[in-house]
Short mmCIF file of N, CA and C in Angstrom, two decimals:
data_model
loop_
_atom_site.label_atom_id
_atom_site.label_comp_id
_atom_site.label_asym_id
_atom_site.label_seq_id
_atom_site.Cartn_x
_atom_site.Cartn_y
_atom_site.Cartn_z
N MET Q 1 12.21 -18.12 -12.72
CA MET Q 1 11.95 -17.11 -11.69
C MET Q 1 12.05 -17.79 -10.33
N ASP Q 2 12.73 -17.13 -9.42
CA ASP Q 2 12.82 -17.60 -8.04
C ASP Q 2 12.28 -16.51 -7.12
N ALA Q 3 12.27 -16.78 -5.82
CA ALA Q 3 11.69 -15.83 -4.86
C ALA Q 3 12.42 -14.49 -4.90
N ARG Q 4 13.73 -14.51 -5.08
CA ARG Q 4 14.47 -13.25 -5.15
C ARG Q 4 14.03 -12.44 -6.36
N GLY Q 5 13.80 -13.11 -7.48
CA GLY Q 5 13.33 -12.42 -8.68
C GLY Q 5 11.96 -11.79 -8.48
N VAL Q 6 11.08 -12.49 -7.77
CA VAL Q 6 9.75 -11.93 -7.48
C VAL Q 6 9.89 -10.70 -6.60
N ALA Q 7 10.77 -10.76 -5.61
CA ALA Q 7 11.00 -9.59 -4.75
C ALA Q 7 11.52 -8.42 -5.58
N GLN Q 8 12.35 -8.70 -6.57
CA GLN Q 8 12.88 -7.63 -7.42
C GLN Q 8 11.79 -7.01 -8.29
N LEU Q 9 10.74 -7.77 -8.61
CA LEU Q 9 9.63 -7.20 -9.37
C LEU Q 9 8.94 -6.10 -8.56
N PHE Q 10 8.83 -6.30 -7.24
CA PHE Q 10 8.28 -5.21 -6.42
C PHE Q 10 9.21 -4.01 -6.44
N ASP Q 11 10.51 -4.25 -6.33
CA ASP Q 11 11.47 -3.15 -6.36
C ASP Q 11 11.37 -2.37 -7.67
N GLN Q 12 11.16 -3.09 -8.76
CA GLN Q 12 10.98 -2.43 -10.07
C GLN Q 12 9.72 -1.56 -10.05
N TRP Q 13 8.63 -2.10 -9.52
CA TRP Q 13 7.38 -1.35 -9.44
C TRP Q 13 7.55 -0.13 -8.55
N ASN Q 14 8.19 -0.30 -7.39
CA ASN Q 14 8.40 0.80 -6.47
C ASN Q 14 9.30 1.87 -7.11
N GLY Q 15 10.28 1.45 -7.90
CA GLY Q 15 11.11 2.40 -8.63
C GLY Q 15 10.30 3.20 -9.64
N ALA Q 16 9.34 2.53 -10.29
CA ALA Q 16 8.47 3.25 -11.22
C ALA Q 16 7.62 4.27 -10.47
N LEU Q 17 7.17 3.92 -9.25
CA LEU Q 17 6.44 4.90 -8.43
C LEU Q 17 7.32 6.11 -8.15
N ARG Q 18 8.57 5.86 -7.76
CA ARG Q 18 9.49 6.96 -7.43
C ARG Q 18 9.76 7.85 -8.63
N SER Q 19 9.63 7.31 -9.84
CA SER Q 19 9.87 8.13 -11.03
C SER Q 19 8.83 9.24 -11.16
N GLY Q 20 7.64 9.02 -10.57
CA GLY Q 20 6.55 9.99 -10.69
C GLY Q 20 5.83 9.93 -12.02
N ASP Q 21 6.18 8.97 -12.86
CA ASP Q 21 5.64 8.87 -14.22
C ASP Q 21 4.60 7.75 -14.28
N PRO Q 22 3.31 8.07 -14.40
CA PRO Q 22 2.29 7.01 -14.44
C PRO Q 22 2.45 6.07 -15.63
N ASP Q 23 3.06 6.53 -16.72
CA ASP Q 23 3.29 5.65 -17.87
C ASP Q 23 4.30 4.55 -17.52
N GLN Q 24 5.32 4.88 -16.73
CA GLN Q 24 6.29 3.86 -16.31
C GLN Q 24 5.62 2.81 -15.44
N VAL Q 25 4.73 3.24 -14.57
CA VAL Q 25 4.02 2.29 -13.70
C VAL Q 25 3.09 1.43 -14.54
N GLU Q 26 2.29 2.06 -15.37
CA GLU Q 26 1.31 1.33 -16.19
C GLU Q 26 1.99 0.30 -17.09
N ALA Q 27 3.20 0.58 -17.56
CA ALA Q 27 3.93 -0.33 -18.45
C ALA Q 27 4.28 -1.65 -17.77
N LEU Q 28 4.21 -1.71 -16.45
CA LEU Q 28 4.52 -2.93 -15.72
C LEU Q 28 3.32 -3.87 -15.61
N TYR Q 29 2.15 -3.41 -16.07
CA TYR Q 29 0.91 -4.19 -16.01
C TYR Q 29 0.60 -4.78 -17.39
N SER Q 30 0.03 -5.99 -17.41
CA SER Q 30 -0.40 -6.57 -18.68
C SER Q 30 -1.57 -5.77 -19.24
N ASN Q 31 -1.83 -5.92 -20.52
CA ASN Q 31 -2.92 -5.17 -21.16
C ASN Q 31 -4.29 -5.52 -20.59
N ASP Q 32 -4.43 -6.73 -20.04
CA ASP Q 32 -5.72 -7.13 -19.48
C ASP Q 32 -5.66 -7.25 -17.95
N ALA Q 33 -4.77 -6.49 -17.34
CA ALA Q 33 -4.60 -6.55 -15.88
C ALA Q 33 -5.82 -6.00 -15.16
N LEU Q 34 -5.97 -6.46 -13.93
CA LEU Q 34 -6.98 -5.93 -13.01
C LEU Q 34 -6.25 -5.29 -11.84
N LEU Q 35 -6.54 -4.03 -11.59
CA LEU Q 35 -6.01 -3.31 -10.43
C LEU Q 35 -7.17 -2.96 -9.52
N LEU Q 36 -7.10 -3.45 -8.28
CA LEU Q 36 -8.04 -3.06 -7.23
C LEU Q 36 -7.22 -2.19 -6.28
N PRO Q 37 -7.25 -0.87 -6.47
CA PRO Q 37 -6.27 0.01 -5.83
C PRO Q 37 -6.55 0.33 -4.36
N THR Q 38 -5.49 0.78 -3.70
CA THR Q 38 -5.53 1.09 -2.28
C THR Q 38 -6.46 2.24 -1.95
N LEU Q 39 -6.36 3.31 -2.71
CA LEU Q 39 -7.04 4.56 -2.35
C LEU Q 39 -8.18 4.91 -3.30
N SER Q 40 -8.82 3.89 -3.85
CA SER Q 40 -9.97 4.10 -4.73
C SER Q 40 -10.86 2.87 -4.66
N SER Q 41 -12.16 3.07 -4.73
CA SER Q 41 -13.08 1.94 -4.74
C SER Q 41 -13.38 1.45 -6.15
N GLN Q 42 -12.82 2.11 -7.15
CA GLN Q 42 -13.10 1.78 -8.55
C GLN Q 42 -12.07 0.79 -9.09
N PRO Q 43 -12.50 -0.42 -9.50
CA PRO Q 43 -11.57 -1.35 -10.14
C PRO Q 43 -11.05 -0.75 -11.45
N ARG Q 44 -9.81 -1.00 -11.75
CA ARG Q 44 -9.20 -0.51 -13.00
C ARG Q 44 -8.91 -1.73 -13.86
N THR Q 45 -9.50 -1.77 -15.05
CA THR Q 45 -9.44 -2.96 -15.90
C THR Q 45 -8.85 -2.69 -17.27
N SER Q 46 -8.21 -1.55 -17.44
CA SER Q 46 -7.60 -1.22 -18.73
C SER Q 46 -6.32 -0.43 -18.47
N PRO Q 47 -5.43 -0.42 -19.45
CA PRO Q 47 -4.22 0.41 -19.28
C PRO Q 47 -4.56 1.87 -18.98
N ALA Q 48 -5.57 2.42 -19.64
CA ALA Q 48 -5.95 3.82 -19.39
C ALA Q 48 -6.46 4.00 -17.96
N GLY Q 49 -7.23 3.05 -17.46
CA GLY Q 49 -7.73 3.14 -16.09
C GLY Q 49 -6.62 3.03 -15.07
N ILE Q 50 -5.67 2.14 -15.32
CA ILE Q 50 -4.53 1.99 -14.42
C ILE Q 50 -3.69 3.26 -14.42
N ARG Q 51 -3.43 3.80 -15.59
CA ARG Q 51 -2.67 5.05 -15.71
C ARG Q 51 -3.39 6.18 -14.97
N ASP Q 52 -4.71 6.25 -15.12
CA ASP Q 52 -5.50 7.28 -14.45
C ASP Q 52 -5.35 7.20 -12.93
N TYR Q 53 -5.45 5.99 -12.38
CA TYR Q 53 -5.29 5.84 -10.93
C TYR Q 53 -3.91 6.32 -10.49
N PHE Q 54 -2.88 5.87 -11.18
CA PHE Q 54 -1.53 6.22 -10.75
C PHE Q 54 -1.20 7.68 -10.99
N THR Q 55 -1.86 8.34 -11.92
CA THR Q 55 -1.66 9.78 -12.09
C THR Q 55 -1.99 10.50 -10.78
N GLY Q 56 -3.12 10.14 -10.17
CA GLY Q 56 -3.50 10.75 -8.90
C GLY Q 56 -2.64 10.26 -7.74
N PHE Q 57 -2.39 8.97 -7.69
CA PHE Q 57 -1.62 8.38 -6.58
C PHE Q 57 -0.21 8.95 -6.53
N LEU Q 58 0.42 9.09 -7.69
CA LEU Q 58 1.80 9.56 -7.74
C LEU Q 58 1.95 11.03 -7.36
N ALA Q 59 0.86 11.78 -7.42
CA ALA Q 59 0.93 13.20 -7.04
C ALA Q 59 1.38 13.36 -5.59
N GLY Q 60 1.13 12.35 -4.75
CA GLY Q 60 1.54 12.38 -3.35
C GLY Q 60 2.97 11.94 -3.12
N GLU Q 61 3.69 11.58 -4.19
CA GLU Q 61 5.08 11.13 -4.12
C GLU Q 61 5.25 9.96 -3.13
N PRO Q 62 4.56 8.84 -3.38
CA PRO Q 62 4.62 7.71 -2.45
C PRO Q 62 5.96 6.98 -2.51
N GLN Q 63 6.38 6.48 -1.36
CA GLN Q 63 7.53 5.60 -1.24
C GLN Q 63 7.02 4.32 -0.59
N GLY Q 64 7.08 3.20 -1.31
CA GLY Q 64 6.57 1.94 -0.79
C GLY Q 64 7.63 1.14 -0.05
N HIS Q 65 7.18 0.36 0.93
CA HIS Q 65 8.06 -0.49 1.71
C HIS Q 65 7.31 -1.78 2.05
N ILE Q 66 7.92 -2.93 1.77
CA ILE Q 66 7.32 -4.21 2.12
C ILE Q 66 7.50 -4.44 3.62
N ASP Q 67 6.40 -4.73 4.30
CA ASP Q 67 6.45 -5.06 5.73
C ASP Q 67 6.46 -6.57 5.94
N SER Q 68 5.72 -7.31 5.13
CA SER Q 68 5.73 -8.78 5.17
C SER Q 68 5.40 -9.29 3.78
N ARG Q 69 5.92 -10.49 3.47
CA ARG Q 69 5.72 -11.00 2.11
C ARG Q 69 5.71 -12.52 2.13
N SER Q 70 4.80 -13.09 1.34
CA SER Q 70 4.76 -14.51 1.06
C SER Q 70 4.79 -14.66 -0.45
N ILE Q 71 5.60 -15.56 -0.96
CA ILE Q 71 5.76 -15.73 -2.40
C ILE Q 71 5.42 -17.16 -2.78
N GLN Q 72 4.66 -17.31 -3.86
CA GLN Q 72 4.38 -18.62 -4.44
C GLN Q 72 4.79 -18.57 -5.91
N LEU Q 73 5.41 -19.66 -6.36
CA LEU Q 73 5.90 -19.73 -7.73
C LEU Q 73 5.15 -20.80 -8.50
N GLY Q 74 4.90 -20.52 -9.77
CA GLY Q 74 4.26 -21.48 -10.66
C GLY Q 74 4.96 -21.45 -12.01
N CYS Q 75 4.38 -22.13 -12.97
CA CYS Q 75 4.93 -22.15 -14.32
C CYS Q 75 4.52 -20.86 -15.04
N ASN Q 76 5.48 -20.00 -15.30
CA ASN Q 76 5.24 -18.72 -15.97
C ASN Q 76 4.29 -17.81 -15.21
N GLU Q 77 4.19 -18.02 -13.90
CA GLU Q 77 3.43 -17.11 -13.05
C GLU Q 77 4.02 -17.12 -11.65
N ALA Q 78 3.78 -16.05 -10.94
CA ALA Q 78 4.24 -15.94 -9.56
C ALA Q 78 3.27 -15.05 -8.81
N MET Q 79 3.21 -15.25 -7.50
CA MET Q 79 2.32 -14.46 -6.67
C MET Q 79 3.08 -13.99 -5.44
N ALA Q 80 2.90 -12.74 -5.11
CA ALA Q 80 3.45 -12.19 -3.87
C ALA Q 80 2.30 -11.52 -3.12
N ALA Q 81 2.20 -11.82 -1.84
CA ALA Q 81 1.13 -11.23 -1.03
C ALA Q 81 1.69 -10.93 0.35
N GLY Q 82 1.11 -9.93 0.98
CA GLY Q 82 1.55 -9.57 2.32
C GLY Q 82 1.03 -8.20 2.70
N THR Q 83 1.88 -7.47 3.41
CA THR Q 83 1.54 -6.11 3.82
C THR Q 83 2.65 -5.17 3.38
N TYR Q 84 2.23 -3.95 3.05
CA TYR Q 84 3.21 -2.92 2.74
C TYR Q 84 2.71 -1.59 3.26
N SER Q 85 3.62 -0.62 3.28
CA SER Q 85 3.25 0.71 3.73
C SER Q 85 3.79 1.73 2.74
N PHE Q 86 3.10 2.84 2.69
CA PHE Q 86 3.49 3.95 1.82
C PHE Q 86 3.64 5.20 2.68
N ARG Q 87 4.74 5.89 2.48
CA ARG Q 87 4.95 7.21 3.08
C ARG Q 87 4.88 8.21 1.94
N PHE Q 88 4.10 9.28 2.17
CA PHE Q 88 3.92 10.31 1.16
C PHE Q 88 4.74 11.54 1.51
N ALA Q 89 4.95 12.40 0.53
CA ALA Q 89 5.80 13.59 0.70
C ALA Q 89 5.33 14.47 1.85
N ASP Q 90 4.03 14.48 2.13
CA ASP Q 90 3.53 15.33 3.23
C ASP Q 90 3.68 14.67 4.60
N GLY Q 91 4.31 13.48 4.65
CA GLY Q 91 4.51 12.78 5.91
C GLY Q 91 3.43 11.77 6.25
N HIS Q 92 2.31 11.83 5.53
CA HIS Q 92 1.20 10.89 5.74
C HIS Q 92 1.67 9.47 5.40
N GLN Q 93 1.21 8.49 6.15
CA GLN Q 93 1.58 7.11 5.90
C GLN Q 93 0.33 6.24 5.91
N VAL Q 94 0.27 5.26 5.01
CA VAL Q 94 -0.81 4.29 5.00
C VAL Q 94 -0.21 2.89 4.98
N GLN Q 95 -0.90 1.97 5.63
CA GLN Q 95 -0.53 0.56 5.60
C GLN Q 95 -1.63 -0.20 4.89
N ALA Q 96 -1.21 -1.18 4.10
CA ALA Q 96 -2.19 -1.91 3.29
C ALA Q 96 -1.76 -3.36 3.14
N ARG Q 97 -2.76 -4.17 2.79
CA ARG Q 97 -2.52 -5.56 2.39
C ARG Q 97 -2.43 -5.57 0.88
N TYR Q 98 -1.65 -6.48 0.32
CA TYR Q 98 -1.51 -6.51 -1.14
C TYR Q 98 -1.40 -7.94 -1.66
N THR Q 99 -1.77 -8.08 -2.91
CA THR Q 99 -1.48 -9.27 -3.70
C THR Q 99 -1.07 -8.81 -5.08
N PHE Q 100 0.05 -9.29 -5.55
CA PHE Q 100 0.48 -9.12 -6.93
C PHE Q 100 0.52 -10.51 -7.56
N VAL Q 101 -0.12 -10.67 -8.71
CA VAL Q 101 0.02 -11.88 -9.52
C VAL Q 101 0.76 -11.46 -10.78
N TYR Q 102 1.89 -12.11 -11.03
CA TYR Q 102 2.72 -11.80 -12.19
C TYR Q 102 2.62 -12.93 -13.20
N VAL Q 103 2.66 -12.58 -14.48
CA VAL Q 103 2.70 -13.57 -15.55
C VAL Q 103 3.88 -13.25 -16.47
N PHE Q 104 4.46 -14.31 -17.02
CA PHE Q 104 5.55 -14.14 -17.98
C PHE Q 104 4.93 -14.13 -19.37
N SER Q 105 5.06 -13.00 -20.06
CA SER Q 105 4.41 -12.82 -21.36
C SER Q 105 5.34 -12.04 -22.28
N ASP Q 106 5.55 -12.57 -23.48
CA ASP Q 106 6.40 -11.91 -24.47
C ASP Q 106 7.77 -11.55 -23.91
N GLY Q 107 8.34 -12.45 -23.13
CA GLY Q 107 9.68 -12.26 -22.62
C GLY Q 107 9.80 -11.35 -21.42
N ARG Q 108 8.67 -10.95 -20.82
CA ARG Q 108 8.68 -10.03 -19.67
C ARG Q 108 7.76 -10.53 -18.58
N TRP Q 109 8.10 -10.20 -17.35
CA TRP Q 109 7.20 -10.43 -16.23
C TRP Q 109 6.33 -9.20 -16.06
N LEU Q 110 5.01 -9.39 -16.10
CA LEU Q 110 4.05 -8.30 -16.00
C LEU Q 110 3.06 -8.57 -14.87
N ILE Q 111 2.50 -7.52 -14.34
CA ILE Q 111 1.48 -7.64 -13.30
C ILE Q 111 0.14 -7.93 -13.98
N GLN Q 112 -0.44 -9.08 -13.64
CA GLN Q 112 -1.74 -9.48 -14.18
C GLN Q 112 -2.88 -9.05 -13.25
N HIS Q 113 -2.60 -9.10 -11.97
CA HIS Q 113 -3.61 -8.78 -10.95
C HIS Q 113 -2.90 -8.10 -9.79
N HIS Q 114 -3.45 -6.99 -9.34
CA HIS Q 114 -2.89 -6.27 -8.19
C HIS Q 114 -4.05 -5.81 -7.32
N HIS Q 115 -4.11 -6.36 -6.14
CA HIS Q 115 -5.15 -6.00 -5.17
C HIS Q 115 -4.46 -5.38 -3.97
N SER Q 116 -4.90 -4.21 -3.58
CA SER Q 116 -4.32 -3.50 -2.44
C SER Q 116 -5.46 -2.88 -1.64
N SER Q 117 -5.51 -3.19 -0.36
CA SER Q 117 -6.58 -2.64 0.47
C SER Q 117 -6.00 -2.14 1.79
N LEU Q 118 -6.54 -1.02 2.26
CA LEU Q 118 -6.08 -0.44 3.51
C LEU Q 118 -6.22 -1.44 4.65
N MET Q 119 -5.27 -1.42 5.57
CA MET Q 119 -5.33 -2.29 6.74
C MET Q 119 -6.52 -1.86 7.60
N PRO Q 120 -7.25 -2.82 8.14
CA PRO Q 120 -8.35 -2.47 9.05
C PRO Q 120 -7.80 -1.76 10.29
N SER Q 121 -8.60 -0.93 10.88
CA SER Q 121 -8.16 -0.17 12.05
C SER Q 121 -8.13 -1.01 13.32
N VAL Q 122 -8.76 -2.18 13.31
CA VAL Q 122 -8.74 -3.06 14.49
C VAL Q 122 -8.13 -4.40 14.16
#
């Protein structure tokens, strides 16, 4: 895995968001992943919890865009962190900080940890 490959993992995730299918999004997370989502204070620690969050999030038809990114590579793991923004079908936009930790498991790169928090107003 190189930095370009890590960037493509975000593109894959964003494509799953565009599909509108929470199952496609959830399939990108490992079975023991932790999601600390942008628009909820409830940590999601199971596939069902992750699917539940994205069921609501996808109703707004979000389109994600990376604003800044830093990538670190390790042995069978990678991390991407920075800022991104989402535009929703109603024109509403949010900016957030993010961290994705990816692990290589069973021949696939999966999201092990995803933390996303709204940007502070100041």
